[in-house]
Amino acid sequence: MSTLKQLASKFFGHDPVFARRTAGGIQPLPFKEHSLRSRIMSTPIPPQLTIPIGTEGSGEITRLVDIGEQVLKYQKLAIMSLSAKGRSGVPVHAPTSGVITSIENSIVADHSQQQQLCINLTVDGHDEALQLEPHTDYSKLSSTDLVSLIRDAGVIGMGGAGFPTADKLSGYGKPAIEFLIINAAECEPYITADEALLRERADSVVLGAEILQRACAAQRCIIAIEDTKPDAIAAIKQSLQNEANYEQRCELVLVPSKYPAGSERQLIQCVTGIEIATGQHPTEQGIVMHNVGTAYAAYEAIVEGKPCISRFTTLCGQALKTPKNFEVLIGTAAHFLFELCGIDAGRKQRSIVGGSLMGVELDSDKAATCKTTNCLIAASANELQAPAAEQACIRCGFCADACPSKLLPQQLFAFSKTLDTTQLLEHGLLDCIECGACDYVCPSQLPLVSTYKESKKFIETRRQSLEYSDYWQQRFQFRQYRVKKEKDQALSRKLDAPVQSMQAAEQPPKAQNDEAGFISKEQASKDIAAAVARVKFRRNEKNK
Amino acid sequence: MSGLKAGAPFQHSGRSIAQLMQTLLYALLPGIFASLWFFGFGILINIAIAISFAVFAEAAMLRLRNRDISSHLSDRSVLVTALLFAIAIPPGSPWWLVALGIVFAIVIAKHLYGGLGQNPFNPAMCGYAMLLLAFPLEMTGWHIPNGVINGPLTVDNLGIPTLAAERESLSPLSWIRFKQALLLAFPFAASGATDITEFVDGLAMATPLIEFKMAGKSAILAARESGASLFATGSETAWEIINIGYLLGGLFLLYKKIISWHIPLAIIATVFSLAALFYAPGSVAIYGTPYLHLFGSATMIGAFFIATDPVSAATTSTGKLVYGVIIGVSIYSIRVWGSYLDSIAFAVLFGNFCAPILDQYCRPRIFGHRLRRNSVRSRPNEAPAKP
C-alpha cells in the first residue's frame, strides 16, 4: 500500500485525493430544488431578537451587558466558554442596535432540545454599529492572530455541532494538521444553505478556506462536495481559478451523493481513506474538518472584521409559498422567517428545525434561530408524515445495510427493548451517530433512532448513578473502618495490656466486612491509604 | 425537558412488510406458472387449500393472542408462508395433507413462538418436515404429467384414455386433467371411482433427482449425456423449466433488493462445487451432475425463496454467507448420502439452528473499532471523549 502511495505521489506530486466508498448510506428524496429557486436574501431587521448565549449548567456564561442597557451592533453581549477545557470563551455579539429588555431561558431552534439562556433585545431600528477592523491582507497575520481573531468574532461550527472554531483550529497539541477538509457535502434532505452559499459566494468561501488553512497550518485543503450539485461545483472551480496561487494547495473532491456523506468521520474516510477510531479525535490523525458556513464566517471575521451575527438558513416546506435561503440575524424568531416566506398557517402541520432525517420538531414557532440553525421546515400535513403503525421486526437486515457505522440496528433495537446494557455496548450503541438511515429503510416502521437515544440516556444515567453510589459506598466503608479502629484503640488503651493491644493492632477489623475476619496492620494501613487516594482523586475529578 | 419533541427521522422510504411480501409473491409467479404448465392444476389446488387454511389459522391465532386481525393479516406474510408450503408439497396430494401441514406451520411453528419475526424456524419448512416424517409415502410421489406411466392402468371411470399414447396427447391443462387433480386432492369426491388407488399410484413419480437416486443412475444420466432437448416434455425438463422460473423470480428479488445476494450465491456455489467435486462420469460412484443438482430438484426455490426468509436466517453479511454454505453442504449431503429423498427442508431447518450463533460470531467490524493507528487504541466500550 505504501509503495502504491509512493508511486502515486511521484505521478501527482502528492497523494491523489479521490472519493472512496464508505459503508452504508441511503439515497432519500432530496426536496432541495424549491429553496434553491431564488437567491439568498437578507431578512429585514425583526422588532425583537432573542439571542442565545448558552445553556445553563454546561459551561460558563459571562454576561457583559445588563438589562436596560443600550447596545450597538457588533457589541459583545456575553462570553460562553465550555467547561473543563481551560480555554477562553467565544463571545456572542449584538446583531443590531437596541435595548436589552430581559435575560431568561427560552426555546432555541437547534438540535439540543434544551432551553438556553437568551438575551432579549428590543431593536431600535437605527442599526447603529461599532467600527469594524478589516484585515484584508490576512497573509501578514500569524496563525495565532488568526485564531484569536476568529475566536473574538464568535465563530462556531456552522454545520450543526456548534463547537468553537478557534478551539478546533488551535488543535490539541497533537500532530501537525495534514488535511483541512471543508465539508460541503450537505447530504440531508431539505437543507440547501451551504449549497446556496457556494453558488453565490464561492469566492468568499474559498478565501475563508485559505484563512482556516493558514490558521491551523494545514498542509493541504480539500473541499468535499456531493457530485449532485453542479452549480456549486462550477462556482468553486471558478473561484479556485481566480485564486491562482491558492489553487495548488486546495483540491476539490466530488463525493458520491448519499446520506450521510457529510457526517464527519464518514467524510474523512471518504476523502482521505483514514478511519477515525472510536473515541479518537480527527486532530489526532492530523485532520480537521470545517463546514462551508464556518469558512464563510471565518472570511467575514478576518477580511471584513465582522463578528458572526448572522447565518444562512434554509426556509422550506410545503406550507411556505416561497421557500428560500435567508441570511438570518441570530436571534430571529422562526415565525418571523416563516411569515417572510408567505406561510399558509392553515396548511402548516408542524415546524421542524434541521433536515427531515435528523431534525427536531419545534414546539413553538417563537423559537429563536441560533448559530447552528441550518434549516427550518414548515411541513404540511401530507409531507413528512408520522410513521405508520409499528410492526414486528422481520430481521430483513436493510438497517444493517444502511448503517454508516456498520452497526446491527435490529440487534441494538432488540437489546434496547430489554435494556441489556452489556450487549448494547458490545454491539456499539455508542458508535451510533443517530443519522436515521436505519429508520428510513425499516419496512416495519420501527422507531429505531429514538429508541437508541433513550438507551443512551439510560446508560448514561446508570453510569452516573453507579459512580455516585460507588463514591458514597467508599466514604461509608472508610468511616466504618475508622470508627472501628478508634474503638479498638480506645479499648486497648483502656486495658493497657501490651499483649492485647498487640493483637488488636495486628488484626484490625477489615473495613469492608466485619464478619470476614481480621487483616494485618500493614494491610489495613495500605487500605486506608488507597481509600484516601481514591477519595482525593474523585474529589479532584469532580472539582475539575 | 423543554418544549422540543423528539421523533426524527421524519422521512421514510415507504417500504413496508406488506410491500416486501407482495413483491415476493410476484417473484414466485414464473415458477408457479411453469409448474402449472408441466404438472397441471395440482399446484393451484395445493395453493388454494394452503391459503384458505393458513388465513383461517392465522386469524384464529391472532384472535387468541389478542392481536388486531386485519392489520396483521394485511402484512401478507401468511400468504408467502402458504405459497411456499404449497409449492413444496407434491401436486396431487390429498387436501388433508396440505391442510395439516400448513396449520402446523402457522399455529405451531409461527404463532406459538411469538408470531411474525419471532419464529426461529421457517414455518413452511417446519410444516413440510413434519409431513415428511409423518407421511413419507404421500410426500415423495410427484404427479408426473406426460411421462411414461409404470403400472396398471386398466380402469377408466374418470374419462381418462386407457392407452398411454392417447394419455400423452392430453395437455396437463385440460379439463380432464383438472378434474383428475381435483379428485386427487379430494379423494372422497370420487366415490364412484372403482380403482382410484391404482390410478393415483400410476401417476405418482419422483423428481428427476429422486428418480435418479432411486433408479440407480441409469436412464436419466444417459438421456442427459446424450443431450436431451431442454424443451422436451419429460419430467426432467419440466423441472429444469420450473427451476429456471424460480431462478428468474429470485433474480427479480435481487434486482428489487428484497433479498441480498449472499445466501443464494453461497447455496448455489456450494451445491455446485460439491456436485462438481464428487461427480465422476462413467465411474461407479456417480452422484449426479452439478446441473442435475441445481436444476433437477428444488434447489432454486430453496436458495432464493426459502433459505432467504429473513426471520429465521442469519442477518449479517458474513453470517449469511456461512449460513448459505451450511445449507448448501446439508442439501448435498442429505441428497447423496442421506436417507431422505429431497433435502431443502432439513437443510434450511439445520441452517435455522445455526443462525443465532452465526449472528453472534459473524458481526461486522464496527466503523472505528479495533484499529491500531498512530498508537491510539480504540476504546470500543467507552463513551467517546467529549471534545
PDB file of C-alpha atoms in Angstrom, chain B residues 110-273:
ATOM      1  CA  LYS B 110     -45.093 -19.414  13.782  1.00  0.00           C
ATOM      2  CA  HIS B 111     -47.549 -18.270  16.416  1.00  0.00           C
ATOM      3  CA  LEU B 112     -46.556 -20.412  19.347  1.00  0.00           C
ATOM      4  CA  TYR B 113     -43.104 -18.882  19.050  1.00  0.00           C
ATOM      5  CA  GLY B 114     -44.458 -15.339  19.071  1.00  0.00           C
ATOM      6  CA  GLY B 115     -45.702 -14.685  15.571  1.00  0.00           C
ATOM      7  CA  LEU B 116     -44.090 -12.815  12.718  1.00  0.00           C
ATOM      8  CA  GLY B 117     -40.462 -12.011  13.362  1.00  0.00           C
ATOM      9  CA  GLN B 118     -40.089 -14.314  16.351  1.00  0.00           C
ATOM     10  CA  ASN B 119     -40.124 -17.793  14.835  1.00  0.00           C
ATOM     11  CA  PRO B 120     -36.669 -19.354  14.945  1.00  0.00           C
ATOM     12  CA  PHE B 121     -37.522 -21.810  12.175  1.00  0.00           C
ATOM     13  CA  ASN B 122     -39.004 -21.298   8.759  1.00  0.00           C
ATOM     14  CA  PRO B 123     -42.699 -22.144   9.276  1.00  0.00           C
ATOM     15  CA  ALA B 124     -43.280 -23.508   5.789  1.00  0.00           C
ATOM     16  CA  MET B 125     -40.336 -25.860   6.110  1.00  0.00           C
ATOM     17  CA  CYS B 126     -41.414 -26.919   9.599  1.00  0.00           C
ATOM     18  CA  GLY B 127     -44.772 -27.921   8.170  1.00  0.00           C
ATOM     19  CA  TYR B 128     -43.104 -29.720   5.298  1.00  0.00           C
ATOM     20  CA  ALA B 129     -40.651 -31.566   7.534  1.00  0.00           C
ATOM     21  CA  MET B 130     -43.437 -32.639   9.861  1.00  0.00           C
ATOM     22  CA  LEU B 131     -45.377 -34.093   6.939  1.00  0.00           C
ATOM     23  CA  LEU B 132     -42.298 -35.766   5.559  1.00  0.00           C
ATOM     24  CA  LEU B 133     -41.666 -37.502   8.850  1.00  0.00           C
ATOM     25  CA  ALA B 134     -45.291 -38.416   9.448  1.00  0.00           C
ATOM     26  CA  PHE B 135     -46.407 -39.273   5.917  1.00  0.00           C
ATOM     27  CA  PRO B 136     -43.315 -40.279   3.955  1.00  0.00           C
ATOM     28  CA  LEU B 137     -45.259 -42.172   1.322  1.00  0.00           C
ATOM     29  CA  GLU B 138     -47.627 -39.335   0.468  1.00  0.00           C
ATOM     30  CA  MET B 139     -44.809 -36.840   0.431  1.00  0.00           C
ATOM     31  CA  THR B 140     -42.448 -38.439  -2.034  1.00  0.00           C
ATOM     32  CA  GLY B 141     -44.609 -39.009  -5.047  1.00  0.00           C
ATOM     33  CA  TRP B 142     -44.649 -36.350  -7.710  1.00  0.00           C
ATOM     34  CA  HIS B 143     -47.543 -36.245 -10.056  1.00  0.00           C
ATOM     35  CA  ILE B 144     -45.953 -36.796 -13.407  1.00  0.00           C
ATOM     36  CA  PRO B 145     -47.816 -35.304 -16.333  1.00  0.00           C
ATOM     37  CA  ASN B 146     -46.839 -36.866 -19.603  1.00  0.00           C
ATOM     38  CA  GLY B 147     -44.061 -39.254 -18.881  1.00  0.00           C
ATOM     39  CA  VAL B 148     -44.149 -42.959 -19.153  1.00  0.00           C
ATOM     40  CA  ILE B 149     -46.616 -44.379 -16.692  1.00  0.00           C
ATOM     41  CA  ASN B 150     -45.490 -47.524 -14.990  1.00  0.00           C
ATOM     42  CA  GLY B 151     -48.118 -49.712 -13.543  1.00  0.00           C
ATOM     43  CA  PRO B 152     -51.521 -50.959 -14.496  1.00  0.00           C
ATOM     44  CA  LEU B 153     -53.989 -48.518 -15.907  1.00  0.00           C
ATOM     45  CA  THR B 154     -56.852 -50.591 -16.958  1.00  0.00           C
ATOM     46  CA  VAL B 155     -59.803 -48.885 -15.414  1.00  0.00           C
ATOM     47  CA  ASP B 156     -61.188 -45.754 -16.790  1.00  0.00           C
ATOM     48  CA  ASN B 157     -64.178 -44.449 -14.947  1.00  0.00           C
ATOM     49  CA  LEU B 158     -62.780 -40.915 -14.899  1.00  0.00           C
ATOM     50  CA  GLY B 159     -62.807 -40.437 -18.611  1.00  0.00           C
ATOM     51  CA  ILE B 160     -59.053 -40.910 -18.973  1.00  0.00           C
ATOM     52  CA  PRO B 161     -57.962 -42.788 -22.050  1.00  0.00           C
ATOM     53  CA  THR B 162     -56.522 -46.156 -21.222  1.00  0.00           C
ATOM     54  CA  LEU B 163     -53.836 -46.072 -23.843  1.00  0.00           C
ATOM     55  CA  ALA B 164     -50.599 -44.422 -22.852  1.00  0.00           C
ATOM     56  CA  ALA B 165     -50.191 -42.818 -26.255  1.00  0.00           C
ATOM     57  CA  GLU B 166     -53.590 -41.165 -26.043  1.00  0.00           C
ATOM     58  CA  ARG B 167     -52.963 -40.031 -22.495  1.00  0.00           C
ATOM     59  CA  GLU B 168     -49.803 -38.344 -23.567  1.00  0.00           C
ATOM     60  CA  SER B 169     -51.677 -36.282 -26.067  1.00  0.00           C
ATOM     61  CA  LEU B 170     -53.690 -34.736 -23.269  1.00  0.00           C
ATOM     62  CA  SER B 171     -52.355 -31.409 -22.032  1.00  0.00           C
ATOM     63  CA  PRO B 172     -51.846 -31.066 -18.276  1.00  0.00           C
ATOM     64  CA  LEU B 173     -54.070 -28.006 -18.501  1.00  0.00           C
ATOM     65  CA  SER B 174     -57.062 -29.783 -19.980  1.00  0.00           C
ATOM     66  CA  TRP B 175     -60.405 -30.066 -18.237  1.00  0.00           C
ATOM     67  CA  ILE B 176     -59.924 -33.752 -17.682  1.00  0.00           C
ATOM     68  CA  ARG B 177     -56.625 -33.194 -16.003  1.00  0.00           C
ATOM     69  CA  PHE B 178     -58.194 -30.552 -13.817  1.00  0.00           C
ATOM     70  CA  LYS B 179     -60.923 -32.936 -12.780  1.00  0.00           C
ATOM     71  CA  GLN B 180     -58.321 -35.551 -12.133  1.00  0.00           C
ATOM     72  CA  ALA B 181     -56.248 -33.189  -9.981  1.00  0.00           C
ATOM     73  CA  LEU B 182     -59.346 -32.252  -8.020  1.00  0.00           C
ATOM     74  CA  LEU B 183     -60.097 -35.906  -7.443  1.00  0.00           C
ATOM     75  CA  LEU B 184     -56.579 -36.477  -6.246  1.00  0.00           C
ATOM     76  CA  ALA B 185     -56.884 -33.648  -3.762  1.00  0.00           C
ATOM     77  CA  PHE B 186     -60.367 -34.594  -2.616  1.00  0.00           C
ATOM     78  CA  PRO B 187     -60.489 -38.374  -2.944  1.00  0.00           C
ATOM     79  CA  PHE B 188     -63.847 -38.594  -1.174  1.00  0.00           C
ATOM     80  CA  ALA B 189     -65.438 -36.878  -4.163  1.00  0.00           C
ATOM     81  CA  ALA B 190     -64.512 -39.814  -6.359  1.00  0.00           C
ATOM     82  CA  SER B 191     -66.768 -42.256  -4.575  1.00  0.00           C
ATOM     83  CA  GLY B 192     -67.836 -43.686  -7.881  1.00  0.00           C
ATOM     84  CA  ALA B 193     -64.321 -44.480  -8.952  1.00  0.00           C
ATOM     85  CA  THR B 194     -63.554 -48.122  -8.707  1.00  0.00           C
ATOM     86  CA  ASP B 195     -59.806 -48.187  -8.855  1.00  0.00           C
ATOM     87  CA  ILE B 196     -58.655 -44.810  -7.722  1.00  0.00           C
ATOM     88  CA  THR B 197     -55.639 -46.018  -5.733  1.00  0.00           C
ATOM     89  CA  GLU B 198     -54.135 -47.764  -8.654  1.00  0.00           C
ATOM     90  CA  PHE B 199     -54.710 -44.744 -10.761  1.00  0.00           C
ATOM     91  CA  VAL B 200     -53.010 -42.475  -8.262  1.00  0.00           C
ATOM     92  CA  ASP B 201     -50.035 -44.758  -7.838  1.00  0.00           C
ATOM     93  CA  GLY B 202     -49.582 -44.889 -11.527  1.00  0.00           C
ATOM     94  CA  LEU B 203     -49.461 -41.141 -11.769  1.00  0.00           C
ATOM     95  CA  ALA B 204     -47.069 -40.543  -8.931  1.00  0.00           C
ATOM     96  CA  MET B 205     -43.425 -40.175  -9.731  1.00  0.00           C
ATOM     97  CA  ALA B 206     -40.416 -38.600  -8.106  1.00  0.00           C
ATOM     98  CA  THR B 207     -38.444 -35.545  -9.093  1.00  0.00           C
ATOM     99  CA  PRO B 208     -35.645 -36.305 -11.530  1.00  0.00           C
ATOM    100  CA  LEU B 209     -33.153 -36.196  -8.733  1.00  0.00           C
ATOM    101  CA  ILE B 210     -35.096 -38.651  -6.631  1.00  0.00           C
ATOM    102  CA  GLU B 211     -35.725 -40.815  -9.610  1.00  0.00           C
ATOM    103  CA  PHE B 212     -32.072 -40.647 -10.375  1.00  0.00           C
ATOM    104  CA  LYS B 213     -31.173 -41.610  -6.867  1.00  0.00           C
ATOM    105  CA  MET B 214     -33.649 -44.467  -6.757  1.00  0.00           C
ATOM    106  CA  ALA B 215     -33.222 -45.696 -10.300  1.00  0.00           C
ATOM    107  CA  GLY B 216     -29.532 -46.126  -9.878  1.00  0.00           C
ATOM    108  CA  LYS B 217     -28.172 -43.633 -12.352  1.00  0.00           C
ATOM    109  CA  SER B 218     -29.392 -45.267 -15.462  1.00  0.00           C
ATOM    110  CA  ALA B 219     -31.876 -43.737 -17.767  1.00  0.00           C
ATOM    111  CA  ILE B 220     -31.702 -40.090 -16.837  1.00  0.00           C
ATOM    112  CA  LEU B 221     -27.979 -39.886 -16.930  1.00  0.00           C
ATOM    113  CA  ALA B 222     -27.970 -41.495 -20.291  1.00  0.00           C
ATOM    114  CA  ALA B 223     -30.602 -39.132 -21.554  1.00  0.00           C
ATOM    115  CA  ARG B 224     -28.792 -36.132 -20.193  1.00  0.00           C
ATOM    116  CA  GLU B 225     -25.446 -37.092 -21.531  1.00  0.00           C
ATOM    117  CA  SER B 226     -26.880 -37.814 -24.926  1.00  0.00           C
ATOM    118  CA  GLY B 227     -28.095 -34.205 -24.928  1.00  0.00           C
ATOM    119  CA  ALA B 228     -31.821 -34.432 -24.380  1.00  0.00           C
ATOM    120  CA  SER B 229     -33.645 -31.340 -25.513  1.00  0.00           C
ATOM    121  CA  LEU B 230     -34.417 -28.772 -22.885  1.00  0.00           C
ATOM    122  CA  PHE B 231     -37.911 -28.336 -24.203  1.00  0.00           C
ATOM    123  CA  ALA B 232     -38.940 -31.921 -24.359  1.00  0.00           C
ATOM    124  CA  THR B 233     -41.971 -32.615 -22.246  1.00  0.00           C
ATOM    125  CA  GLY B 234     -40.365 -35.175 -19.996  1.00  0.00           C
ATOM    126  CA  SER B 235     -40.477 -34.568 -16.276  1.00  0.00           C
ATOM    127  CA  GLU B 236     -36.736 -33.853 -16.072  1.00  0.00           C
ATOM    128  CA  THR B 237     -37.013 -30.928 -18.419  1.00  0.00           C
ATOM    129  CA  ALA B 238     -40.158 -29.784 -16.678  1.00  0.00           C
ATOM    130  CA  TRP B 239     -38.081 -29.479 -13.552  1.00  0.00           C
ATOM    131  CA  GLU B 240     -35.479 -27.550 -15.437  1.00  0.00           C
ATOM    132  CA  ILE B 241     -38.004 -25.021 -16.623  1.00  0.00           C
ATOM    133  CA  ILE B 242     -39.609 -24.754 -13.211  1.00  0.00           C
ATOM    134  CA  ASN B 243     -36.234 -24.149 -11.627  1.00  0.00           C
ATOM    135  CA  ILE B 244     -35.431 -21.544 -14.236  1.00  0.00           C
ATOM    136  CA  GLY B 245     -38.746 -19.908 -13.362  1.00  0.00           C
ATOM    137  CA  TYR B 246     -37.782 -19.686  -9.715  1.00  0.00           C
ATOM    138  CA  LEU B 247     -34.314 -18.533 -10.673  1.00  0.00           C
ATOM    139  CA  LEU B 248     -35.855 -15.663 -12.644  1.00  0.00           C
ATOM    140  CA  GLY B 249     -38.081 -14.808  -9.700  1.00  0.00           C
ATOM    141  CA  GLY B 250     -35.046 -14.853  -7.426  1.00  0.00           C
ATOM    142  CA  LEU B 251     -33.124 -12.556  -9.741  1.00  0.00           C
ATOM    143  CA  PHE B 252     -36.116 -10.223  -9.703  1.00  0.00           C
ATOM    144  CA  LEU B 253     -35.948 -10.188  -5.894  1.00  0.00           C
ATOM    145  CA  LEU B 254     -32.249  -9.399  -6.043  1.00  0.00           C
ATOM    146  CA  TYR B 255     -32.928  -6.598  -8.502  1.00  0.00           C
ATOM    147  CA  LYS B 256     -35.620  -5.229  -6.218  1.00  0.00           C
ATOM    148  CA  LYS B 257     -33.174  -5.510  -3.293  1.00  0.00           C
ATOM    149  CA  ILE B 258     -35.688  -7.558  -1.316  1.00  0.00           C
ATOM    150  CA  ILE B 259     -33.056 -10.208  -0.661  1.00  0.00           C
ATOM    151  CA  SER B 260     -29.309  -9.893  -0.664  1.00  0.00           C
ATOM    152  CA  TRP B 261     -27.089 -11.987  -2.890  1.00  0.00           C
ATOM    153  CA  HIS B 262     -25.227 -13.674  -0.049  1.00  0.00           C
ATOM    154  CA  ILE B 263     -27.459 -16.619   0.795  1.00  0.00           C
ATOM    155  CA  PRO B 264     -28.500 -17.715  -2.731  1.00  0.00           C
ATOM    156  CA  LEU B 265     -24.993 -17.366  -4.066  1.00  0.00           C
ATOM    157  CA  ALA B 266     -23.483 -19.310  -1.173  1.00  0.00           C
ATOM    158  CA  ILE B 267     -26.005 -22.125  -1.543  1.00  0.00           C
ATOM    159  CA  ILE B 268     -25.738 -22.409  -5.307  1.00  0.00           C
ATOM    160  CA  ALA B 269     -21.965 -22.171  -5.271  1.00  0.00           C
ATOM    161  CA  THR B 270     -21.687 -24.790  -2.529  1.00  0.00           C
ATOM    162  CA  VAL B 271     -24.057 -27.259  -4.157  1.00  0.00           C
ATOM    163  CA  PHE B 272     -22.378 -26.723  -7.497  1.00  0.00           C
ATOM    164  CA  SER B 273     -18.862 -27.192  -6.178  1.00  0.00           C
TER     165      SER B 273
END
